[in-house]
XYZ file of C-alpha atoms in Angstrom:
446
model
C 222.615 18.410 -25.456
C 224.769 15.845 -27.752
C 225.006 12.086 -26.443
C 228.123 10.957 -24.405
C 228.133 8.551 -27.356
C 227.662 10.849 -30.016
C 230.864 13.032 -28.200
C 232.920 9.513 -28.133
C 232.298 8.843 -31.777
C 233.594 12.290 -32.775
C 237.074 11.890 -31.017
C 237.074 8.210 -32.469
C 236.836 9.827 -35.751
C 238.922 12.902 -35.299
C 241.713 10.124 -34.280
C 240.968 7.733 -37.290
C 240.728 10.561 -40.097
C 243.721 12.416 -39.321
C 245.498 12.796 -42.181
C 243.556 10.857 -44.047
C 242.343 12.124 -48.096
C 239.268 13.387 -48.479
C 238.100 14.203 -52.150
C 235.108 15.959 -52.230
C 233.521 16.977 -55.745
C 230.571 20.266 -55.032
C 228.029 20.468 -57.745
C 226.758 23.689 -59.452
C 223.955 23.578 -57.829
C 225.057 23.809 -54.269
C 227.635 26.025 -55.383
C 225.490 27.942 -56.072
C 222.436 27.857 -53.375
C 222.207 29.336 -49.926
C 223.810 26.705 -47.784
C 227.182 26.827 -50.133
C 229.273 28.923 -47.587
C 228.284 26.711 -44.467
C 229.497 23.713 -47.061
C 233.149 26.104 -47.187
C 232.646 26.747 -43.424
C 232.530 22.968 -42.812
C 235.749 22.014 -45.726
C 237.460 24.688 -43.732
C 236.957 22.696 -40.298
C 237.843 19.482 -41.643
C 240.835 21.010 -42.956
C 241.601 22.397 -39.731
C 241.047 19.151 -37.767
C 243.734 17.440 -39.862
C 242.145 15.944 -43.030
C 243.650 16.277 -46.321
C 241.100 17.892 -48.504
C 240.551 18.309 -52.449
C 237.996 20.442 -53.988
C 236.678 19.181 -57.629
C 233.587 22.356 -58.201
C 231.282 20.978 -60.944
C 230.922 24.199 -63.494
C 228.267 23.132 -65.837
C 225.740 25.505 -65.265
C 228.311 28.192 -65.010
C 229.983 26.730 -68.474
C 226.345 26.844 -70.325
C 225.349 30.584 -68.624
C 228.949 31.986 -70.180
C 228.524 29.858 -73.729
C 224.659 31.261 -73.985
C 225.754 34.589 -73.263
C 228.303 34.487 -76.285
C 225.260 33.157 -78.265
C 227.487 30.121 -78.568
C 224.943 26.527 -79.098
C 226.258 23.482 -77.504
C 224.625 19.820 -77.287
C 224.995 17.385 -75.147
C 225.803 13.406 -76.169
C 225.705 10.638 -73.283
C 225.621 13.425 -71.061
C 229.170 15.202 -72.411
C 229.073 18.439 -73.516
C 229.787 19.113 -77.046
C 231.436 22.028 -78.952
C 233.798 23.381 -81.537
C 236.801 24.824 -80.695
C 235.846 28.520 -80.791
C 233.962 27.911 -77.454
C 236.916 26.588 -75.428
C 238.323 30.116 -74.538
C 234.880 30.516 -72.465
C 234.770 27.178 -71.189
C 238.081 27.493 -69.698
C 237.500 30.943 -68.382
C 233.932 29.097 -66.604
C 235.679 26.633 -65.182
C 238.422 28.340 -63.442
C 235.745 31.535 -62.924
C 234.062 28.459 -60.270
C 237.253 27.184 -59.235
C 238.310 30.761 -57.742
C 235.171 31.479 -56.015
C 235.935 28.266 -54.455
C 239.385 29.213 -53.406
C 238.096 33.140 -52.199
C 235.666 31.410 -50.366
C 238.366 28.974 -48.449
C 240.672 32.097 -47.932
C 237.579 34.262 -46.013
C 237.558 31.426 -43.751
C 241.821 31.473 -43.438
C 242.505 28.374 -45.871
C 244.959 29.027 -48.529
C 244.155 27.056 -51.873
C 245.692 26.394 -54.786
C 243.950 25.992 -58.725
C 247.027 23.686 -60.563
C 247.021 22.485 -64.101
C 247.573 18.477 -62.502
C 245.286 16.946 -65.434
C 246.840 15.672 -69.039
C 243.872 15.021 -70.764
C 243.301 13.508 -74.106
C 240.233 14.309 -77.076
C 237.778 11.975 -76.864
C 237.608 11.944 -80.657
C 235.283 10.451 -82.895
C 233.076 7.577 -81.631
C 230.309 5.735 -83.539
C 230.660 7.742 -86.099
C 230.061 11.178 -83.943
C 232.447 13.906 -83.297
C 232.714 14.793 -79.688
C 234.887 17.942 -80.254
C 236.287 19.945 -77.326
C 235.109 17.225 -74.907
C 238.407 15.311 -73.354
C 239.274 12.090 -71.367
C 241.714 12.207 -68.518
C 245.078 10.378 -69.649
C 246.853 11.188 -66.044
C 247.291 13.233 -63.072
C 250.558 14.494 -61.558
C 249.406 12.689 -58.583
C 252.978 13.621 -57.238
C 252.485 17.270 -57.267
C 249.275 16.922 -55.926
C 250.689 15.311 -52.700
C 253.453 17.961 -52.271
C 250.608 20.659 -52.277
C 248.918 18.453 -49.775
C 251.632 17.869 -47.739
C 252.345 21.684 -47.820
C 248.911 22.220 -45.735
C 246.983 23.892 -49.221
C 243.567 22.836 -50.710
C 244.503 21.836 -54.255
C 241.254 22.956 -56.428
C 240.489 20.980 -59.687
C 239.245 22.998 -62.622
C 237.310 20.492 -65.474
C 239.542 20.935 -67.341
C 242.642 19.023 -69.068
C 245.725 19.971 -71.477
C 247.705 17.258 -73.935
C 251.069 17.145 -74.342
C 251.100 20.046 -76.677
C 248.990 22.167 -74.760
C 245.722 21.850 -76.160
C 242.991 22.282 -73.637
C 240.239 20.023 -73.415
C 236.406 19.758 -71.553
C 236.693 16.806 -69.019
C 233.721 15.611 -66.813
C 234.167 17.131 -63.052
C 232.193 13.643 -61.521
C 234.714 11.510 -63.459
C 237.555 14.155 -62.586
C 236.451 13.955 -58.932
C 236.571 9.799 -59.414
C 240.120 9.388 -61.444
C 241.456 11.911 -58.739
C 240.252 10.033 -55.713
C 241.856 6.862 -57.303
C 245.203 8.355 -58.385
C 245.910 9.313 -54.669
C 244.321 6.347 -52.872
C 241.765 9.047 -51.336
C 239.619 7.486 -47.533
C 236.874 9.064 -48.943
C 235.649 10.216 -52.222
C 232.188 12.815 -51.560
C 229.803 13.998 -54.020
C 227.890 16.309 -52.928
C 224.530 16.909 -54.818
C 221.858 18.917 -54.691
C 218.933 16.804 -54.221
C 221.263 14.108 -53.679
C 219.593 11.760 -51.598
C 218.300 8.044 -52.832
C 215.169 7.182 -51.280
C 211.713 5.471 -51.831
C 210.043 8.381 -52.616
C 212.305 8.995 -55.887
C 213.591 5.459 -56.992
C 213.097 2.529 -56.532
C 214.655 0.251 -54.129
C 214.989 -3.347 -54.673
C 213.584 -5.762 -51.550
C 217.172 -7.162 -49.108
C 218.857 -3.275 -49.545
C 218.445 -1.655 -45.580
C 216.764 1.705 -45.023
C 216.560 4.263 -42.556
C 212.888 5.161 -40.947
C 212.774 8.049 -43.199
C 213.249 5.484 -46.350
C 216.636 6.613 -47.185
C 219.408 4.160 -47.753
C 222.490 5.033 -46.148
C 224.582 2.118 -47.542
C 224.992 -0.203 -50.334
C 227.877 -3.055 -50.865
C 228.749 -2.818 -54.692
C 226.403 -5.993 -55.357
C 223.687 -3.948 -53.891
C 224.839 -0.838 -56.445
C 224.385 -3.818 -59.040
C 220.485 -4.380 -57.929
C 219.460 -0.905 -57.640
C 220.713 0.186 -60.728
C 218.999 -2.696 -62.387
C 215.819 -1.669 -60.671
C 216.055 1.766 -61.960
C 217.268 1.013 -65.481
C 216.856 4.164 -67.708
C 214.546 3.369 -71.240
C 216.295 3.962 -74.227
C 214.185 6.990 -75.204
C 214.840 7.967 -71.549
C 216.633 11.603 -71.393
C 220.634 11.215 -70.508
C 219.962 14.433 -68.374
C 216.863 12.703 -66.635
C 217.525 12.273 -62.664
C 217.761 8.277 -62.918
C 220.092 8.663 -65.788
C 222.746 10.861 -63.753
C 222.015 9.089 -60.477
C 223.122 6.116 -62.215
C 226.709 7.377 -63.789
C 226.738 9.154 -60.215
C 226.646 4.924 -58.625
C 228.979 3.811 -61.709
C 231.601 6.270 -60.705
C 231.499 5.911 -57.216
C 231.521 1.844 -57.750
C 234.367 1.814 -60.107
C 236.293 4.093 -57.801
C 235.722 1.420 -54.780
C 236.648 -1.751 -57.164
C 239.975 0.510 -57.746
C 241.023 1.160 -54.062
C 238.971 4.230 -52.760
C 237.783 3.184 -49.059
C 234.402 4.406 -49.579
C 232.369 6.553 -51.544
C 229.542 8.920 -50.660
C 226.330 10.651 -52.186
C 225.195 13.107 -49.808
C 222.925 16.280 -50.215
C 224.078 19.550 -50.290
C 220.581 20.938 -49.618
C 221.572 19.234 -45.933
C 223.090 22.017 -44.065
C 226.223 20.315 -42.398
C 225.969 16.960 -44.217
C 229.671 16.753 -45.025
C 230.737 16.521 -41.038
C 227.498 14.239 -40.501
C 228.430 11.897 -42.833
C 232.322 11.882 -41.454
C 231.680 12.260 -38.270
C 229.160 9.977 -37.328
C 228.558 5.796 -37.950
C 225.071 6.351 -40.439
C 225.804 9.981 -41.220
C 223.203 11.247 -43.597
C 223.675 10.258 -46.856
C 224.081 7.260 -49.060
C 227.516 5.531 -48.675
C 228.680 2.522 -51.255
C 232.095 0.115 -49.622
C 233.349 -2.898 -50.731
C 231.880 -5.694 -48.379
C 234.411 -4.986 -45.493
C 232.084 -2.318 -43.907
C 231.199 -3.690 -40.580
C 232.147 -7.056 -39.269
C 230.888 -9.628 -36.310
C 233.837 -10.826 -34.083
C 234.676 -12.031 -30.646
C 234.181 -9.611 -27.707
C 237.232 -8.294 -26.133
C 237.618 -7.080 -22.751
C 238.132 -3.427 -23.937
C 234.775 -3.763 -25.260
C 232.843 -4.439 -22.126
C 232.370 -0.782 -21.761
C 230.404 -0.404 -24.886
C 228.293 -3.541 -25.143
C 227.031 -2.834 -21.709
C 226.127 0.700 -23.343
C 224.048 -1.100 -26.330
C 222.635 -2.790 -23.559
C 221.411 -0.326 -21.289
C 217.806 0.574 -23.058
C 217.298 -3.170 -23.137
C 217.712 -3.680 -19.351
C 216.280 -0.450 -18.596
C 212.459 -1.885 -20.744
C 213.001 -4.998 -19.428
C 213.683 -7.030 -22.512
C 217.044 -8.120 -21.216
C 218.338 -9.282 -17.546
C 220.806 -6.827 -16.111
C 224.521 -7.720 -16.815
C 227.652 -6.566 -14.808
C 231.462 -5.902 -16.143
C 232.186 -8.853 -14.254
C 229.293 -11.110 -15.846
C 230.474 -10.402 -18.831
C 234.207 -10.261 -17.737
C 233.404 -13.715 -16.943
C 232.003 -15.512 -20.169
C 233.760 -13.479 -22.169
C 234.366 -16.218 -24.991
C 230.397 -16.845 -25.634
C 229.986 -12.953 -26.653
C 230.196 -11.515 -30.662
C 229.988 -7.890 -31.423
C 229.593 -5.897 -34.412
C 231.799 -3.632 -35.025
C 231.326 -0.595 -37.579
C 234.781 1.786 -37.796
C 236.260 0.712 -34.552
C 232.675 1.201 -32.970
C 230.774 -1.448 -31.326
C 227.056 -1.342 -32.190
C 225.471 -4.888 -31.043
C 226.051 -7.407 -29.252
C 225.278 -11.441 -28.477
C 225.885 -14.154 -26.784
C 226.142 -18.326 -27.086
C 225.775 -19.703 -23.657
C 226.682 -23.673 -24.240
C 225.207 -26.171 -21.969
C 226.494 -29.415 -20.198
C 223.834 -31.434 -21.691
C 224.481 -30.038 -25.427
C 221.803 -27.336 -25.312
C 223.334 -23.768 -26.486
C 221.296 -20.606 -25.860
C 221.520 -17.574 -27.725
C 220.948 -14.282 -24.994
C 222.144 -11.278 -24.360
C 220.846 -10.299 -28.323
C 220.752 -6.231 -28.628
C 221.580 -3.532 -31.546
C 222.029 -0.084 -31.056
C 218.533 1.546 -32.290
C 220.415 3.982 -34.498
C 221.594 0.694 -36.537
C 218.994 -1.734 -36.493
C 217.361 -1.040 -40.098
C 220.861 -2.306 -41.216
C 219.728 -6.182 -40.659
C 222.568 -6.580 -37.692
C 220.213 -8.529 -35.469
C 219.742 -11.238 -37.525
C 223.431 -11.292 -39.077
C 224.316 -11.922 -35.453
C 221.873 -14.771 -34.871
C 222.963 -16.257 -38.354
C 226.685 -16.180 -36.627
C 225.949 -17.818 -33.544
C 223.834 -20.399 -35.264
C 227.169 -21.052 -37.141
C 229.204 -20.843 -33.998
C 226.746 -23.744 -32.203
C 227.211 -26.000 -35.217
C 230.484 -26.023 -35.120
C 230.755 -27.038 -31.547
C 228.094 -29.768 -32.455
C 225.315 -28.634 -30.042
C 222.220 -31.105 -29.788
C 219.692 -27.731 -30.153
C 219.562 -24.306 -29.587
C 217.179 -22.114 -27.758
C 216.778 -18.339 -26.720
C 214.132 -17.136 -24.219
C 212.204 -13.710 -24.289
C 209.966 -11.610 -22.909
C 208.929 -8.967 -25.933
C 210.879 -10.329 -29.057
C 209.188 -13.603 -29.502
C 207.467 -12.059 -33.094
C 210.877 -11.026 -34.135
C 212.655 -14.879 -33.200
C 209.525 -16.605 -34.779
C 210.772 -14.847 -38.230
C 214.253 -16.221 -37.969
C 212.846 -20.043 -37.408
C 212.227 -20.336 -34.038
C 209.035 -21.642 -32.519
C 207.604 -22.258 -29.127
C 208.758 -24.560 -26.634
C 208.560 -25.298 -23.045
C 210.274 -24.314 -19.847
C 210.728 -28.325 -18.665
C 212.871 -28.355 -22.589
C 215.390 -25.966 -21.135
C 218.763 -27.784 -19.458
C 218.735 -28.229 -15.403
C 221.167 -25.079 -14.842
C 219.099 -22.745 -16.714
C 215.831 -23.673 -15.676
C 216.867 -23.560 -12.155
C 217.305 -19.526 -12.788
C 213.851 -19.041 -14.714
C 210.947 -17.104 -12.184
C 207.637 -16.821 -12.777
C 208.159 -13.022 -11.863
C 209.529 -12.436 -15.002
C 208.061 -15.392 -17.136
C 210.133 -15.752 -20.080
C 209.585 -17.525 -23.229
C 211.263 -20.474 -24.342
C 211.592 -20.339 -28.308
C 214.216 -23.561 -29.944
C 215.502 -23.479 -33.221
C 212.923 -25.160 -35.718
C 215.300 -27.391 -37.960
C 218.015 -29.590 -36.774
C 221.313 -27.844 -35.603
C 223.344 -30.093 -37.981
C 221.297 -28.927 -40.857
């Protein structure tokens, strides 16, 4: 049976997605494998519960399989597919042949979609000296006809493929279709969805300060951290463009450019994942690898609406024994010493800066949602209130603890005494429970 929690962060969602722009881009491959119609199944739902939804289908395979056939030869340059003109009959005919099993598929499950000719698209000519033939750039969308079809309550499908101003059709790149589209109309969320699409340890490799989740998966990067991990996974020179570390990183490239140029956040996620598109929107961590701009999550003040859920991140802490027991009224009552951290309207962790009359500040009440605490909350929190007590000039600051004395030790604090702590505090310390006194190790004013 699902979590009360998990329940209230579906409605949160439900309420802050609706009608909000989803762009999703499907690759061949999932397209094409087992779990494709639970993929539909899901679009369909999100449709239904009131997001705006387009469909870019990648078509590659489907593109090479109909040029082979023909005993047509095509190469590849910086991972762009290059022909001659006689081949762009078939391409086209590919492309939209993917783009209407994508729209049957959304009408079996009562969705009516629409294939439109939105992209004007430009050759991408001669560069360097070589002659990319068929293959095209996007010059613009009709980003205005999109939204009517949106508006309308239809699916609008995006075929790879672009016409000029003559009507000369022309080979564009799905991933960077998916992108210019997400950008043109401002999308919430731009997903690829990739077969094998996760980033882990086990396939690249992660530079040391980017989080992970117990399974070595990152679910999140900041466009900085895009920055280190693509320098840690740099492709050689001799390296194939085709090689997975190659198109992972034009996969990060896209998704950062479309966050530096207004899309709210971007998301790799694995389409070998039955479910994964819900998961991902439904949920705080979701199940694949999401890259923001550095507004995801913040620390601020506790308000009284949030009692409710701090004394929920609380609860397993009580209920081990690593934290004293707290009321609504306890914390009703000093509400100015608590922070939170908030992640899309939910709160996840919580703290607190108890100041003394003798200039002593304590840090308590320190807890972070399990789910979240490979993100590097806990000690963003400390960091805070360390902040917090310099600016209100404490003389030193101390925390006590049972079980996380390892953990405080890390983040500068050492061992100290009981007598240390101020008269009102150590009046409520018992043997019983026989907590440990840790103080900040350098000077406040530091």
């Amino acid at each position: 049976m699902s979590s009360p929690e998990n329940i209230r962060n579906v409605i949160r969602y439900l309420q802050k997605f609706k009608n909000a722009l989803a762009v999703i881009y499907l690759d061949d491959k999932t397209i094409e494998s087992p779990l494709y119609s639970s993929h539909i199944r899901d679009i369909a739902l999100l449709h239904e519960a009131g997001l705006k939804v387009v469909i870019v289908p990648g078509a590659r395979r489907r593109i090479d399989d109909i040029l082979a056939s023909a005993g047509i030869e095509c190469e590849y340059k910086n991972n762009i597919r290059v022909t001659d003109a006689d081949a762009m009959p078939l391409i086209k005919m590919a492309a939209f042949d993917v783009s209407n099993t994508i729209m049957t598929s959304l009408a079996a499950n009562g969705i009516t979609a629409i294939i439109g000719n939105w992209v004007r698209a430009r050759a991408r000519g001669v560069l360097n000296g070589f002659d990319y033939g068929t293959a095209g750039e996007i010059d613009r969308l009709d980003a205005e006809a999109v939204r009517r079809v949106l508006d309308d309550g239809f699916i609008p499908i995006f075929p790879c493929i672009g016409w000029n101003t003559v009507g000369h059709p022309y080979n564009i790149s799905s991933i960077l279709l998916a992108q210019q589209v997400a950008i043109n109309l401002g999308a919430d969320k731009l997903f690829f969805v990739m077969q094998d699409g996760g980033i882990n340890t086990s396939r690249f490799t992660v530079p040391a300060g980017i989080a992970l989740s117990e399974s070595g998966e990152i679910p999140a990067m900041d466009l900085e951290e895009v920055d280190l991990f693509l320098k840690a996974n740099a492709v050689n020179a001799d390296e194939k463009q085709e090689s997975e570390r190659a198109s992972m990183a034009s996969l990060l490239r896209a998704s950062q450019e479309a966050c530096r140029k207004g899309v709210t956040r971007t998301h790799i996620v694995d389409g070998a994942i039955d479910g994964v598109l819900p998961c991902e929107i439904f949920s705080d961590l979701g199940s694949g690898t999401m890259i923001y701009t550095s507004n995801y999550g913040k620390i601020r003040s506790m308000l009284q609406t949030d009692i409710p859920a701090v004394l929920g991140v609380m609860r397993p802490f009580v209920e081990n024994g690593k934290l004293l027991p707290r009321t609504e009224k306890d914390l009703f009552s000093r509400l100015g010493d608590y922070v939170v951290y908030e992640l899309d309207g939910g709160v996840h962790a919580c703290a607190a800066l108890h100041i003394y009359e003798d200039g002593q500040a304590e840090i308590a009440a320190v807890a972070v949602d399990e789910a979240f605490t490979h993100m590097g909350i806990g000690p963003k929190l400390i960091d805070q209130l360390i902040k917090n007590a310099r600016e209100k000039k404490v003389s030193s600051i101390f925390i006590m603890t049972t079980q996380a004395a390892d953990w405080f030790e890390k983040l500068g604090f050492v061992q100290d005494s009981v007598e240390s702590l101020p008269q009102e505090r150590r009046v409520i310390w018992t043997k019983e429970r026989n907590s440990k006194v840790y103080r900040l190790s350098h000077q406040v004013g530091q």
